[in-house]
mmCIF file of C-alpha atoms in Angstrom:
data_model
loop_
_atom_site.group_PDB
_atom_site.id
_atom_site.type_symbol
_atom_site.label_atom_id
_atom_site.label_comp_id
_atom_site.label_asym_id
_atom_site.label_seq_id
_atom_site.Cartn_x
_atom_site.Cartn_y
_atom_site.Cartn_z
ATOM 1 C CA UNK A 1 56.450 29.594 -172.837
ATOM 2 C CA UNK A 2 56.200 25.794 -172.423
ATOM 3 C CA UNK A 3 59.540 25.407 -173.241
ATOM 4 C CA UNK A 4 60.365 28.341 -170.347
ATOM 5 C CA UNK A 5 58.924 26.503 -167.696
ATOM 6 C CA UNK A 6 60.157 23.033 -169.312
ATOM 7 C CA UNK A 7 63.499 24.471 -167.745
ATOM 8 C CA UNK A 8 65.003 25.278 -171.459
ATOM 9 C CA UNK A 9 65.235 29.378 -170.738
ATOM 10 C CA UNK A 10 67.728 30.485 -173.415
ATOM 11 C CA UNK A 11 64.946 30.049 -176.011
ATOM 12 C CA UNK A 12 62.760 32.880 -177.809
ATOM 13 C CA UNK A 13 59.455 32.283 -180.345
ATOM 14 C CA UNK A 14 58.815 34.538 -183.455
ATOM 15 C CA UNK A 15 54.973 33.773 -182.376
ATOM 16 C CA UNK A 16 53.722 32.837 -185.334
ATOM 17 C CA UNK A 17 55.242 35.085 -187.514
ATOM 18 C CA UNK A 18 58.163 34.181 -190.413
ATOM 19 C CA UNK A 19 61.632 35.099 -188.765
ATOM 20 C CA UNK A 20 62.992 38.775 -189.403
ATOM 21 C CA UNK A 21 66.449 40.490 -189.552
ATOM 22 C CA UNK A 22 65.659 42.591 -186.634
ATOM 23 C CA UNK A 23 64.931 39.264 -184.323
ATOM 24 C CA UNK A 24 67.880 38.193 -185.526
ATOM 25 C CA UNK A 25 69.922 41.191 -184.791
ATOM 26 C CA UNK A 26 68.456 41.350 -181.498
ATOM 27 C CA UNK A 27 69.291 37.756 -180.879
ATOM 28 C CA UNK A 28 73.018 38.558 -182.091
ATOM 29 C CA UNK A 29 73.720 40.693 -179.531
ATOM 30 C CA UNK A 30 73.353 37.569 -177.032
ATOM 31 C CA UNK A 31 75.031 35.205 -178.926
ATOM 32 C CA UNK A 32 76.249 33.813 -182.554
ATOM 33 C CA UNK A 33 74.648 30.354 -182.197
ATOM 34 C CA UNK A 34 71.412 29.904 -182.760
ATOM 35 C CA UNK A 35 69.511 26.689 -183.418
ATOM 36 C CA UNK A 36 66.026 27.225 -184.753
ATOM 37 C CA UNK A 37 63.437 24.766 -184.346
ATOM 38 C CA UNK A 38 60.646 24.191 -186.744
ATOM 39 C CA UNK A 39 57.524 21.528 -186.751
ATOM 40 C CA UNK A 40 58.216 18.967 -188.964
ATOM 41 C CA UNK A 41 55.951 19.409 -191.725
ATOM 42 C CA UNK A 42 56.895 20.754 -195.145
ATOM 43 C CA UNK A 43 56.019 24.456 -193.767
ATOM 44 C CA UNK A 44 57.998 24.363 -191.135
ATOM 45 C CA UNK A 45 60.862 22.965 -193.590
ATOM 46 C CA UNK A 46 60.082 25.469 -195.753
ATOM 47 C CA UNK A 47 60.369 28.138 -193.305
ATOM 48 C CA UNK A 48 63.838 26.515 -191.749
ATOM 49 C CA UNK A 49 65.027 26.974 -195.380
ATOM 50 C CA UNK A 50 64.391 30.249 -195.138
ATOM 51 C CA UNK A 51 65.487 31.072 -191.749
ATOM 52 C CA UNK A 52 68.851 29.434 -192.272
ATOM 53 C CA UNK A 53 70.015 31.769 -195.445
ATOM 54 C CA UNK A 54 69.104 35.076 -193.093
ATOM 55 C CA UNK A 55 70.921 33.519 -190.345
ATOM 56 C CA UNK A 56 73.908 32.830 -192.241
ATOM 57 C CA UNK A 57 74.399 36.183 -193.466
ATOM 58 C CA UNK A 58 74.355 37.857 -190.189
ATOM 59 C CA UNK A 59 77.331 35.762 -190.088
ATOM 60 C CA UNK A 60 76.009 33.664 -187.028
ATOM 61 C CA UNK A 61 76.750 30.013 -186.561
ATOM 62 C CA UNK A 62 73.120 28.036 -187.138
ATOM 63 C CA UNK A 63 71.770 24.734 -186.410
ATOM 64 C CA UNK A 64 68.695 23.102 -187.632
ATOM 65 C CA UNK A 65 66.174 20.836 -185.206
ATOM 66 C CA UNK A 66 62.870 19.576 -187.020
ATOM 67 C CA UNK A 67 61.012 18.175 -184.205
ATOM 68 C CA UNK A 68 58.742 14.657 -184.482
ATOM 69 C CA UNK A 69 55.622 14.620 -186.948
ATOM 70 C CA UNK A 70 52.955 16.167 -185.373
ATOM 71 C CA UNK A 71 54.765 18.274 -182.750
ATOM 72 C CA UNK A 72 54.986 21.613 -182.198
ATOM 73 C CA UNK A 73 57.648 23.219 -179.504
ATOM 74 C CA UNK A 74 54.816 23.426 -176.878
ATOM 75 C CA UNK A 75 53.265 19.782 -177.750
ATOM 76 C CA UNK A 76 56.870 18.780 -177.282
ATOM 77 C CA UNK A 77 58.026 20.459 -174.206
ATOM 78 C CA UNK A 78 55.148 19.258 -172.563
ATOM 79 C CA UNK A 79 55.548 15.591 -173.851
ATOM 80 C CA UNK A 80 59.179 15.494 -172.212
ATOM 81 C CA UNK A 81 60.873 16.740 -169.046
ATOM 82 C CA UNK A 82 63.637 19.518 -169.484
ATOM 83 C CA UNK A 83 66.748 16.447 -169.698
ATOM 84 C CA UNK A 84 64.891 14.828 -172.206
ATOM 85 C CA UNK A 85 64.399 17.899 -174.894
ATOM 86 C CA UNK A 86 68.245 19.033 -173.586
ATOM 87 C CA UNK A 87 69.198 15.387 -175.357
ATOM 88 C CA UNK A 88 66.573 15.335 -177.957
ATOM 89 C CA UNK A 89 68.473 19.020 -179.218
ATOM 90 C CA UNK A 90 71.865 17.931 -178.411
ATOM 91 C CA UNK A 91 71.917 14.875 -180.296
ATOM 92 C CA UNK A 92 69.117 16.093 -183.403
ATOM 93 C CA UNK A 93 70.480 19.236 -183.888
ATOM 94 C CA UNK A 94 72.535 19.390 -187.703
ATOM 95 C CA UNK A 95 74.299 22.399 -189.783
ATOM 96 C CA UNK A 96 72.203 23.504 -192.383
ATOM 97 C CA UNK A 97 73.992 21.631 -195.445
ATOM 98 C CA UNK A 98 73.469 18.278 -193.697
ATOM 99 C CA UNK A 99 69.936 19.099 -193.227
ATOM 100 C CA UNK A 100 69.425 20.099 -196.309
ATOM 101 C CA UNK A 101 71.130 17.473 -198.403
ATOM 102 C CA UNK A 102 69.019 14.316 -195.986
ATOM 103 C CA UNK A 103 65.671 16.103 -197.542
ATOM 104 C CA UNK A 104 66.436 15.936 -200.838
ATOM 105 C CA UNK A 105 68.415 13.081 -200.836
ATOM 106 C CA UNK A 106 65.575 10.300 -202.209
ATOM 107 C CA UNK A 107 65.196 12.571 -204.986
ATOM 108 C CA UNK A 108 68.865 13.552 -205.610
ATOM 109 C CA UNK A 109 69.904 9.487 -206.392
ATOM 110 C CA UNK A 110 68.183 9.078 -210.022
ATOM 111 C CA UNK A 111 67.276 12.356 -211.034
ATOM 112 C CA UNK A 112 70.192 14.461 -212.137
ATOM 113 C CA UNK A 113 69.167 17.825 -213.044
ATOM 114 C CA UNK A 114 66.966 17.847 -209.327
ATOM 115 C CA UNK A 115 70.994 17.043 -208.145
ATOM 116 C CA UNK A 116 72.377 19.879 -210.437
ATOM 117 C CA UNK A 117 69.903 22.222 -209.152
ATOM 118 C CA UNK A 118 70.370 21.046 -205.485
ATOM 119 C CA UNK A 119 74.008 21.895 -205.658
ATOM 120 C CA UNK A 120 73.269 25.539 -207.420
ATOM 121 C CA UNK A 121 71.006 25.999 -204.485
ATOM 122 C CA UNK A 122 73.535 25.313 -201.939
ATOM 123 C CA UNK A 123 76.479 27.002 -203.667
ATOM 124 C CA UNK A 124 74.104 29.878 -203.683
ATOM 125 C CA UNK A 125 73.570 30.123 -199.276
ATOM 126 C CA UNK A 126 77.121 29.063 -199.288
ATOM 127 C CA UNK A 127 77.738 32.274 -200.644
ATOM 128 C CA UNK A 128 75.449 34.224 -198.370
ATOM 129 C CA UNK A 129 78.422 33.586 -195.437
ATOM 130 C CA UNK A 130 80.386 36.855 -194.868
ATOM 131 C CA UNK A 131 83.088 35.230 -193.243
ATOM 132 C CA UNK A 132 85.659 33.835 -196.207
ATOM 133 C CA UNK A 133 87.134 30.576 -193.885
ATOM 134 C CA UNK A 134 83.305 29.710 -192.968
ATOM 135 C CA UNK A 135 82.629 29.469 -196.243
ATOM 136 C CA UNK A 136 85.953 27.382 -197.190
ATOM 137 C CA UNK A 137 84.510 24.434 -194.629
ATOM 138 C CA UNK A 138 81.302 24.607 -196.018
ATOM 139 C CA UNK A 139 82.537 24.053 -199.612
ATOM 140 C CA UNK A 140 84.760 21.214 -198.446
ATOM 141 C CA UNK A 141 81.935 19.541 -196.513
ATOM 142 C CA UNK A 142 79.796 20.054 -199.734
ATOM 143 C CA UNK A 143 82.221 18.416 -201.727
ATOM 144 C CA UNK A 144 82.228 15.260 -199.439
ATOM 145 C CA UNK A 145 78.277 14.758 -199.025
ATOM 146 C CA UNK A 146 77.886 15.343 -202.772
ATOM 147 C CA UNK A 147 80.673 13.751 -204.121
ATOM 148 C CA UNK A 148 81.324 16.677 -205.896
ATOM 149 C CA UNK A 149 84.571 18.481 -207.130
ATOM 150 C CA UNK A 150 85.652 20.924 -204.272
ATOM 151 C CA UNK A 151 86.847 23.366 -207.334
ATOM 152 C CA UNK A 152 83.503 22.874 -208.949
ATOM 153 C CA UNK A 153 81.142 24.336 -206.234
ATOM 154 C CA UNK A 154 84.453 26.735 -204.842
ATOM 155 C CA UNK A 155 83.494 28.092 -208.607
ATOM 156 C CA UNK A 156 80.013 27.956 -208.282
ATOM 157 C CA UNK A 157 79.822 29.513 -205.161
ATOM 158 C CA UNK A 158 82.441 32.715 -205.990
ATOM 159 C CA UNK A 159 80.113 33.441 -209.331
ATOM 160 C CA UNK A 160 77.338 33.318 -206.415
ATOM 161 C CA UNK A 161 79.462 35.857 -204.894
ATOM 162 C CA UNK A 162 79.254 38.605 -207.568
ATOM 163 C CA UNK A 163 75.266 38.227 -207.478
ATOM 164 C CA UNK A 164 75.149 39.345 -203.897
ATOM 165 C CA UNK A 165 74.905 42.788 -202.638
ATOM 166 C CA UNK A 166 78.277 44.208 -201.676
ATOM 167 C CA UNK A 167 77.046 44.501 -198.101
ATOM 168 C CA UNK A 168 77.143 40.763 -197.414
ATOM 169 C CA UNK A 169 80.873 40.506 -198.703
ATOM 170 C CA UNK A 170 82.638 43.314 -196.453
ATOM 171 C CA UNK A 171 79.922 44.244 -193.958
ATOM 172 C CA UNK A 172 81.740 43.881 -189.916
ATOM 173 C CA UNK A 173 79.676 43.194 -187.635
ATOM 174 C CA UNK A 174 79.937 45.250 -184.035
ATOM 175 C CA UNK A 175 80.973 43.095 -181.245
ATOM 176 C CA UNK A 176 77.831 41.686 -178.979
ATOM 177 C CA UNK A 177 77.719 42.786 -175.322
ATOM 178 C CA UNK A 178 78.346 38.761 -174.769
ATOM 179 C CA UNK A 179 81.663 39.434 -176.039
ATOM 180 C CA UNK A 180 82.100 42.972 -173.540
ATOM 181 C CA UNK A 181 83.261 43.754 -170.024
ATOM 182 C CA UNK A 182 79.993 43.636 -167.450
ATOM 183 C CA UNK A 183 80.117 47.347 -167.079
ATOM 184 C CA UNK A 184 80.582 47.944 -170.556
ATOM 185 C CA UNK A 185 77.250 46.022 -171.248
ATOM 186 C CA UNK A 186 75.755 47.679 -168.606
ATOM 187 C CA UNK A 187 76.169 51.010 -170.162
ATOM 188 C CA UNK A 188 75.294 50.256 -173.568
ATOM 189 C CA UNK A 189 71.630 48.973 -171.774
ATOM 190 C CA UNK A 190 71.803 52.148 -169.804
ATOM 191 C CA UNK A 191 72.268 54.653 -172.710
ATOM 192 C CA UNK A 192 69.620 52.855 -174.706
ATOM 193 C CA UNK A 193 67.191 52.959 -172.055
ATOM 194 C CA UNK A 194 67.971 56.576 -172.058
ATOM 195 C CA UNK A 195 67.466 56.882 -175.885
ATOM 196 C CA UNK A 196 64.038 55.202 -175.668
ATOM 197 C CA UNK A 197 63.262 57.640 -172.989
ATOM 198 C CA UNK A 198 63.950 60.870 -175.237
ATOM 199 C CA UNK A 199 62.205 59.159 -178.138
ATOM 200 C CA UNK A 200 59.142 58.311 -176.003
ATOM 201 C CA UNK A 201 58.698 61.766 -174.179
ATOM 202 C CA UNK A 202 60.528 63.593 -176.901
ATOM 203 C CA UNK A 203 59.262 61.847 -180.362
ATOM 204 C CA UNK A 204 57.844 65.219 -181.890
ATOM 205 C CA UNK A 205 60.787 67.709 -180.896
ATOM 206 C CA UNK A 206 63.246 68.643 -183.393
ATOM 207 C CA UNK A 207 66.816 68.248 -182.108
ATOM 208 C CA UNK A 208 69.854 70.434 -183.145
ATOM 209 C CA UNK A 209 73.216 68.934 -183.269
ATOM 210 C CA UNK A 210 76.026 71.359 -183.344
ATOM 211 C CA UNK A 211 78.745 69.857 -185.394
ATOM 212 C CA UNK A 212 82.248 69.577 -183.431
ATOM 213 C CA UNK A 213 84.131 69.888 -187.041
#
């Protein structure tokens, strides 16, 4: 809400709650970018490393913005006029292996099996992206922060691959109404309006569908 009438409208809140795959669906058939925004304490890190895997496999685009210590979004957005969180997003905003990887980098340098395990951890959401050529730039980009063999983590990440359930390798996605004519979105609203409508006023009826074949 503070963030509405900050002047920063194309935002939504999971109120409290850890994110789901239904907001997420929902929010997909807006748009494929999403940047979530978490405090920046190690819960709300915690639950931006969570977020960011079910993001990824809806095969979305996601950013990550940790706001300053001892902010929330509404502590924020009422510290700063709508320009100034605009910028502060703009320029704060990473992809999710950069984020990652500037966390754990202290205790990546002189620990090695902490860096072994890091890079099993992000071969592993690496392989949570449907789409093939997503995942190629994410491997590459891996390979540079890491200083790690591209064919190592390409490996890594396609044994990754078998672990996962089949749906997350071949699913397609349906187009979102952002990507539709005006009047086609406009009936896809209109006949789910209509389907709530039966469900509400019809919920206990049992409907017979005559099959055309």
């Amino acid at each position: 809400i503070s963030l509405h009438q900050a002047g920063i409208t194309n935002v939504v809140a999971s109120s409290g709650t850890s994110l789901t795959n239904e907001e997420i669906n929902l929010i997909k058939r807006f748009t494929r970018n999403i940047v979530i925004i978490y405090d920046g304490d190690n819960a709300g890190i915690k639950a931006a490393t969570r977020g960011i895997d079910m993001i990824l496999e809806k095969d979305m685009n996601v950013k990550v913005l940790l706001l300053p210590s001892g902010d929330d979004p509404d502590s924020f957005a009422r510290k700063h006029s709508s320009d100034e969180i605009t910028d502060y997003i703009n320029s704060q905003k990473t992809d999710f292996l950069t984020f990652r990887t500037k966390l754990a980098v202290e205790e990546l340098q002189n620990d090695p099996i902490k860096r072994a395990q890091f890079i099993n951890e992000i071969a592993l959401t690496i392989a949570k992206i449907p789409n093939e050529i997503n995942r190629m730039v994410y491997i590459q980009e891996c390979s540079k922060i890491l200083t790690i063999d591209e064919g190592t983590i390409k490996n890594q990440v396609t044994r990754n691959l078998g672990t996962q359930p089949k749906s997350y390798q071949t699913q397609q996605f349906p187009k979102a109404p952002t990507q539709l004519a005006p009047k086609q979105v406009d009936k896809i609203l209109e006949n789910e309006r209509d389907i709530i409508k039966l469900l509400v006023r019809n919920g206990s009826t049992i409907i017979s569908v005559e099959n055309p074949n």
